[in-house]
Coordinates of C-alpha atoms in Angstrom, one line a residue:
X28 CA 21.9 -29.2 -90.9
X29 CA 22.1 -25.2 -91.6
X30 CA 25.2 -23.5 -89.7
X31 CA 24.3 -21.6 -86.8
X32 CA 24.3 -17.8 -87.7
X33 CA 23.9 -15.4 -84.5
X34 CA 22.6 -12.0 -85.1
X35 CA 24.6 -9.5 -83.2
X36 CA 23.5 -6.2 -84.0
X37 CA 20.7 -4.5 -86.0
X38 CA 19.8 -0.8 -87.5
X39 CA 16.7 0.5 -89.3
X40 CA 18.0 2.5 -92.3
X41 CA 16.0 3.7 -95.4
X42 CA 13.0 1.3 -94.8
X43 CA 15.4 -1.9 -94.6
X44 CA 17.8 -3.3 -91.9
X45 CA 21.4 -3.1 -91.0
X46 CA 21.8 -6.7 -89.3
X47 CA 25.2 -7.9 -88.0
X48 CA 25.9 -11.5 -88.0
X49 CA 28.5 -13.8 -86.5
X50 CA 29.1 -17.7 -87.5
X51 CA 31.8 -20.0 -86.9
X52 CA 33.7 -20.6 -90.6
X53 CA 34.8 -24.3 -91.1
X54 CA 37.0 -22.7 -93.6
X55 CA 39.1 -20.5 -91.8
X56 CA 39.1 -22.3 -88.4
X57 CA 37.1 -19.4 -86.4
X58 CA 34.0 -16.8 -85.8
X59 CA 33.6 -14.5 -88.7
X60 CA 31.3 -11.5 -88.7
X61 CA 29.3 -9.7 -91.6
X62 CA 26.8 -7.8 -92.2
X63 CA 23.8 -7.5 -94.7
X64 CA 21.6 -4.7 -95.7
X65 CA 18.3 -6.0 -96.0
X66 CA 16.5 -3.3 -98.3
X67 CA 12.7 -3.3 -98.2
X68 CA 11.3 -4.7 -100.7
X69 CA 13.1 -8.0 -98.6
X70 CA 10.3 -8.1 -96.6
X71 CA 8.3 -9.2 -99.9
X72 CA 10.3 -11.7 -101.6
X73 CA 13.7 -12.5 -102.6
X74 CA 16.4 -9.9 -103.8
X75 CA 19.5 -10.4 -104.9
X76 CA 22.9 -9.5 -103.9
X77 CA 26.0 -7.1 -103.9
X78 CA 28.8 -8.6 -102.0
X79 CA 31.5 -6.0 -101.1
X80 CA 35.3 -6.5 -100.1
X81 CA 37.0 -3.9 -97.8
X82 CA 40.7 -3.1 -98.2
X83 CA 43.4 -3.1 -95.8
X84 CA 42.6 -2.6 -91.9
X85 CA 38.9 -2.8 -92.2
X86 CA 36.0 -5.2 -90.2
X87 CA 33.0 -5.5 -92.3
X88 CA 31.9 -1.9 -90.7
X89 CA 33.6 0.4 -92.8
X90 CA 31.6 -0.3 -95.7
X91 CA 28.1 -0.4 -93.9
X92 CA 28.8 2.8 -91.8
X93 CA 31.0 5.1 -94.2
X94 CA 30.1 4.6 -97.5
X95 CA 26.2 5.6 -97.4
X96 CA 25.4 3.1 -100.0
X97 CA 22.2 1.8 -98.6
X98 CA 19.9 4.9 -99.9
X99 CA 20.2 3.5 -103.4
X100 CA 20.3 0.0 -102.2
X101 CA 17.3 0.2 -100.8
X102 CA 15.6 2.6 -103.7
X103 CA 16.7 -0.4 -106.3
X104 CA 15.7 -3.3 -104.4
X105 CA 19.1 -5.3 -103.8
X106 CA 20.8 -7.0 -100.7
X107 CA 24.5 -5.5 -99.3
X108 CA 26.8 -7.9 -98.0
X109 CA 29.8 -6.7 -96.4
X110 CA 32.1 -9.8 -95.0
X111 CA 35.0 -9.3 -92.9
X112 CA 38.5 -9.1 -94.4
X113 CA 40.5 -11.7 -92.9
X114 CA 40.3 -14.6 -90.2
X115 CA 40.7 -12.9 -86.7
X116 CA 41.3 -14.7 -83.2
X117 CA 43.4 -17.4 -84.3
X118 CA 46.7 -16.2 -82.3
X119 CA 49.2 -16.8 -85.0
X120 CA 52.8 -15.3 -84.3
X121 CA 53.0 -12.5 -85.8
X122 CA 49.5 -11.6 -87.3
X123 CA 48.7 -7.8 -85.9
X124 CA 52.2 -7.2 -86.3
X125 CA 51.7 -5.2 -89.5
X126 CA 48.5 -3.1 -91.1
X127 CA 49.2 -4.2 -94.4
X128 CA 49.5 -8.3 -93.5
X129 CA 48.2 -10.4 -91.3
X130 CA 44.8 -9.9 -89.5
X131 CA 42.9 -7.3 -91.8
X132 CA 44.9 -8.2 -94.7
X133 CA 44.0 -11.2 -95.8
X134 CA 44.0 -10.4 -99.7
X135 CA 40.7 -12.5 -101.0
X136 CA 43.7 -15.6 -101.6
X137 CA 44.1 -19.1 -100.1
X138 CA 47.5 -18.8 -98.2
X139 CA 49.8 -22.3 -99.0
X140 CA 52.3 -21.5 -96.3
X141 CA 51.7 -23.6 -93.4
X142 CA 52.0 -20.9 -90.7
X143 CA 49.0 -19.0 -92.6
X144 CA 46.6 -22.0 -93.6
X145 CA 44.0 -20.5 -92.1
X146 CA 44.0 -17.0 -94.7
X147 CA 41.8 -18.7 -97.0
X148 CA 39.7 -15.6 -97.7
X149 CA 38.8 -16.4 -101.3
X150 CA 37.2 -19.9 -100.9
X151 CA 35.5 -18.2 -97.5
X152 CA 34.0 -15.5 -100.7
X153 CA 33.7 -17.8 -103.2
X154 CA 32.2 -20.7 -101.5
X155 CA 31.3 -20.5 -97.9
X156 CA 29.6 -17.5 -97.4
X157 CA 27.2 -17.9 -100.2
X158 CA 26.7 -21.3 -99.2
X159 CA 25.4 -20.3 -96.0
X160 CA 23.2 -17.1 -97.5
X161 CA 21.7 -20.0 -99.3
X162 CA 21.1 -22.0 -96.3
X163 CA 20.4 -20.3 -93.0
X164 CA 16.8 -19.4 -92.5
X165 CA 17.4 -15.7 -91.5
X166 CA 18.8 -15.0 -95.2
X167 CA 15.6 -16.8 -97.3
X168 CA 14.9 -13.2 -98.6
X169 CA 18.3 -13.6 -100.4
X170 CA 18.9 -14.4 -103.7
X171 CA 22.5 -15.3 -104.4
X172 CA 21.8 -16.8 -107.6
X173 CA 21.9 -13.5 -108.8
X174 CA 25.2 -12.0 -107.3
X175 CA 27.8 -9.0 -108.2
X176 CA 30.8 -7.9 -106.7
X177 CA 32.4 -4.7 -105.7
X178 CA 35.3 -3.7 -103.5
X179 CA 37.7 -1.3 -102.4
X180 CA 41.5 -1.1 -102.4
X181 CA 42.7 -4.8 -101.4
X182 CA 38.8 -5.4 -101.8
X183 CA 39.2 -4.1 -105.6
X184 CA 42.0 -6.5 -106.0
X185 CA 39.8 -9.6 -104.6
X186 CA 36.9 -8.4 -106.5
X187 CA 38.3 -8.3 -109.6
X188 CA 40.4 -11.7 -108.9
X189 CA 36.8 -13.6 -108.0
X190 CA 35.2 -12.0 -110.7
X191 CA 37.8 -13.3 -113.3
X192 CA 38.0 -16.4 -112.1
X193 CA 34.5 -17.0 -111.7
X194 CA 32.7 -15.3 -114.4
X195 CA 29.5 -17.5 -114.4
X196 CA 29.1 -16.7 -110.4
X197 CA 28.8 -12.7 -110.8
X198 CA 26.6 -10.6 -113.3
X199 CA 29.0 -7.6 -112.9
X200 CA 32.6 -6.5 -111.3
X201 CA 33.0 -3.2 -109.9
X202 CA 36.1 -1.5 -107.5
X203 CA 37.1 1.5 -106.0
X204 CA 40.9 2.3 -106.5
X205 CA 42.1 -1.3 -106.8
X206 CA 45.5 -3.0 -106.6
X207 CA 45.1 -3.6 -110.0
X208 CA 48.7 -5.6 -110.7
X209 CA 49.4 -6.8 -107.0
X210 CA 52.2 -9.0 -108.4
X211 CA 54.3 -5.7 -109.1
X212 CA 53.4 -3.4 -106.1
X213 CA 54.6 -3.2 -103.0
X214 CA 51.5 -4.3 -101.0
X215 CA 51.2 -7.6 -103.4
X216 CA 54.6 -8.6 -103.2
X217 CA 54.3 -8.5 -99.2
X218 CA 51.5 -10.5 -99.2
X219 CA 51.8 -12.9 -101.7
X220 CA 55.6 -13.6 -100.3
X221 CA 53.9 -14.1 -97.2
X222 CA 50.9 -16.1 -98.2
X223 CA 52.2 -18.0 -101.4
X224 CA 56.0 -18.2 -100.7
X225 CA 58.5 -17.6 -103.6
X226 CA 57.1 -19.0 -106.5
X227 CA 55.5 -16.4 -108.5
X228 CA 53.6 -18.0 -111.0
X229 CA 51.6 -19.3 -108.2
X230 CA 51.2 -15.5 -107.4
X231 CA 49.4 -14.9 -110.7
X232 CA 46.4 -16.4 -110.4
X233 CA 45.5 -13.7 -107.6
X234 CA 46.4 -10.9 -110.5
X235 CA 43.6 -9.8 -112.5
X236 CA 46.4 -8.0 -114.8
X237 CA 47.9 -11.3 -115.1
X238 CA 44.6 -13.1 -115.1
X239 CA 43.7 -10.7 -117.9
X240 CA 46.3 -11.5 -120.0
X241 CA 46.2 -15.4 -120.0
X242 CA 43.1 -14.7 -121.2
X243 CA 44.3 -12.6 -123.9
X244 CA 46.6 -15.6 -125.2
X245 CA 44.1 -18.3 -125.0
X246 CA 40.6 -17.4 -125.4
X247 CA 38.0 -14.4 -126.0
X248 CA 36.3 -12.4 -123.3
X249 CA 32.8 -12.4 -124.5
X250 CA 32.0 -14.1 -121.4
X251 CA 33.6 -11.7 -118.4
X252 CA 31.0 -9.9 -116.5
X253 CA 30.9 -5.9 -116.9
X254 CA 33.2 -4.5 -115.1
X255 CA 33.1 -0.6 -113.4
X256 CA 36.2 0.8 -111.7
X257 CA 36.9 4.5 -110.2
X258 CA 40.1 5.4 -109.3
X259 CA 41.1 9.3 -107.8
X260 CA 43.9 11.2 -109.3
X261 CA 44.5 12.3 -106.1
X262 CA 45.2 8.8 -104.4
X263 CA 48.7 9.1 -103.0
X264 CA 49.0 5.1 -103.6
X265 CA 48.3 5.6 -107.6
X266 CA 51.1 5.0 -109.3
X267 CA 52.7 2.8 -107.0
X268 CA 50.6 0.0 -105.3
X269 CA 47.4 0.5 -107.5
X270 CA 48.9 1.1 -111.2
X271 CA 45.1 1.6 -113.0
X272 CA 47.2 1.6 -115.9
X273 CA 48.5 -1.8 -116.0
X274 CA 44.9 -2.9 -115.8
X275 CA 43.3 -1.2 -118.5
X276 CA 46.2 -1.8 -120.9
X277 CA 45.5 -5.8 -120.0
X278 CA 41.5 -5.5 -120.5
X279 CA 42.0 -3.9 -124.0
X280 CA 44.6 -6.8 -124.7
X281 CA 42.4 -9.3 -123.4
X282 CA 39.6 -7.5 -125.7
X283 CA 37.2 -6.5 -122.7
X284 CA 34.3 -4.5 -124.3
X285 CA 32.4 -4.8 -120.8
X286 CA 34.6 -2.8 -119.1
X287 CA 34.9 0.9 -118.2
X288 CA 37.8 2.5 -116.3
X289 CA 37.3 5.7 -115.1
X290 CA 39.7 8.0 -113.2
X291 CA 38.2 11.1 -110.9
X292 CA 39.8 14.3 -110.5
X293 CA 41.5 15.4 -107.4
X294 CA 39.6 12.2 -105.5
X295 CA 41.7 10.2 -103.2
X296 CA 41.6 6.7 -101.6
X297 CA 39.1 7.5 -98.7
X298 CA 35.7 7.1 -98.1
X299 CA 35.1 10.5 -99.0
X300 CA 35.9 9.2 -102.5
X301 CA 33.6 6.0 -102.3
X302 CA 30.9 7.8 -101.4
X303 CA 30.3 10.4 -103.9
X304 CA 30.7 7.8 -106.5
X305 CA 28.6 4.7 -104.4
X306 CA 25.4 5.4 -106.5
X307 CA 27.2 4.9 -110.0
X308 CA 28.4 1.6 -108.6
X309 CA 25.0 0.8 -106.8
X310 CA 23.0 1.7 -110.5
X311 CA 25.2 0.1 -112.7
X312 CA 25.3 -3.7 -110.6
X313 CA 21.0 -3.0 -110.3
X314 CA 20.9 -2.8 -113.7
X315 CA 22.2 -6.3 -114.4
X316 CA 21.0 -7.9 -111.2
X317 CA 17.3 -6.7 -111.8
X318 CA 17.4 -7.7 -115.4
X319 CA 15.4 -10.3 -116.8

């Protein structure tokens, strides 16, 4: 039997819809929200999709109401799905005691600590949520046979991760300002301590650096995804939690012709930044979704 999916909102934009959705997640023991853009063309047959990951703080709003990426969504012909960023509700000690862990911070990993069991963001990506586009009535416009990623910030970090893990899953990777090398940064470190416990090796398979550059020892990366990332000179958190220079020095180890790191003058880490830059991202995952 399909899950129950509630619709809780909706907004007309560009000749699609805006729809807000709430389910229960077996996965992570509560309600979850997310929203899709529909685009037009829905109306007449499937599309497929572009899932996006929010960084730290944010509901699955930010992206839908800030970014403006639904023009070109809806000009191309693909789906927008913006998930929420961690599980919310639960009532665990200690979980809106920070910004940067707990609720809104759930880091796209599956937490092995038993007082966070229930931060099990990645398999709620990887698994869950595009089991239920595929099943749920209301999303039979969907495609998510053809699928791409693209996040922001902690979203960059679990884009990238998903992505490299799952290569066959995605057509193409794409983030804004990521936490490129979590296992060295500040934000990573608190997170995966928290999450994972001590043992870093267990940290690096939730490192695309890292992830990168096991890749770079034992195979060849002919068969990674294209990948797309924009970072801003001007982001204050540059050089310290995102470090776009540890990642491209592991894709040209690992040999990754697919991807293209860019870095934009005088941008920061806002939204401001996302959204001059949203149609590069939106183009460049079209062009391999749409394709033949």
């Amino acid at each position: 039997m399909a899950a129950t999916v509630e619709e809780i909102s909706v907004n007309r934009q560009f000749g699609g819809y805006n729809r807000r959705y709430k389910h229960r997640s077996t996965v992570l023991g509560c309600d979850m929200t997310f929203t899709v853009y529909f685009p037009p063309v829905a109306e007449n047959g499937k599309v497929p999709v572009l899932y996006y990951l929010s960084g730290l703080t944010c509901t699955d709003e930010n992206f839908i109401q800030k970014a403006g990426a639904q023009r070109q969504a809806a000009a191309r012909g693909i789906a927008l799905v913006a998930p929420d960023t961690s599980p919310r509700g639960l009532g665990v000690e200690g979980e809106a005691e920070s910004w940067d862990f707990g609720v809104g911070a759930g880091f796209y990993l599956n937490a092995t600590q038993e007082k966070w069991r229930a931060w099990r963001m990645y398999d709620y990506i990887v698994e869950e949520l595009p089991a239920l586009l595929r099943s749920a009535p209301v999303f039979a416009s969907l495609d998510p046979s053809r699928a791409s990623l693209c996040g922001h910030s902690m979203g960059g970090h679990g884009a990238l991760v998903i992505g490299l893990r799952n290569p066959q899953s995605y057509r193409s990777l794409s983030a804004f300002a990521p936490i490129c090398n979590p296992c060295n940064a500040p934000w990573g470190v608190k997170a995966f301590t928290g999450y994972l416990g001590e043992d870093r090796d267990t940290w690096r398979q939730y490192d695309a650096c890292e992830l990168l550059r096991d890749r770079s020892a034992s195979s060849s990366s002919a068969s990674l995804p294209p990948l797309l990332v924009d970072s801003g000179s001007a982001d204050k958190f540059l050089e310290t939690q995102l470090q776009p220079g540890a990642l491209r020095a592991a894709a040209e180890a690992a040999g990754w012709s697919g991807a293209t790191l860019r870095m934009q003058d005088g941008y920061d880490h806002s939204y401001f930044f996302i959204s001059t830059f949203i149609d590069d991202h939106i183009n460049f995952h079209a062009d391999r979704l749409l394709a033949q």
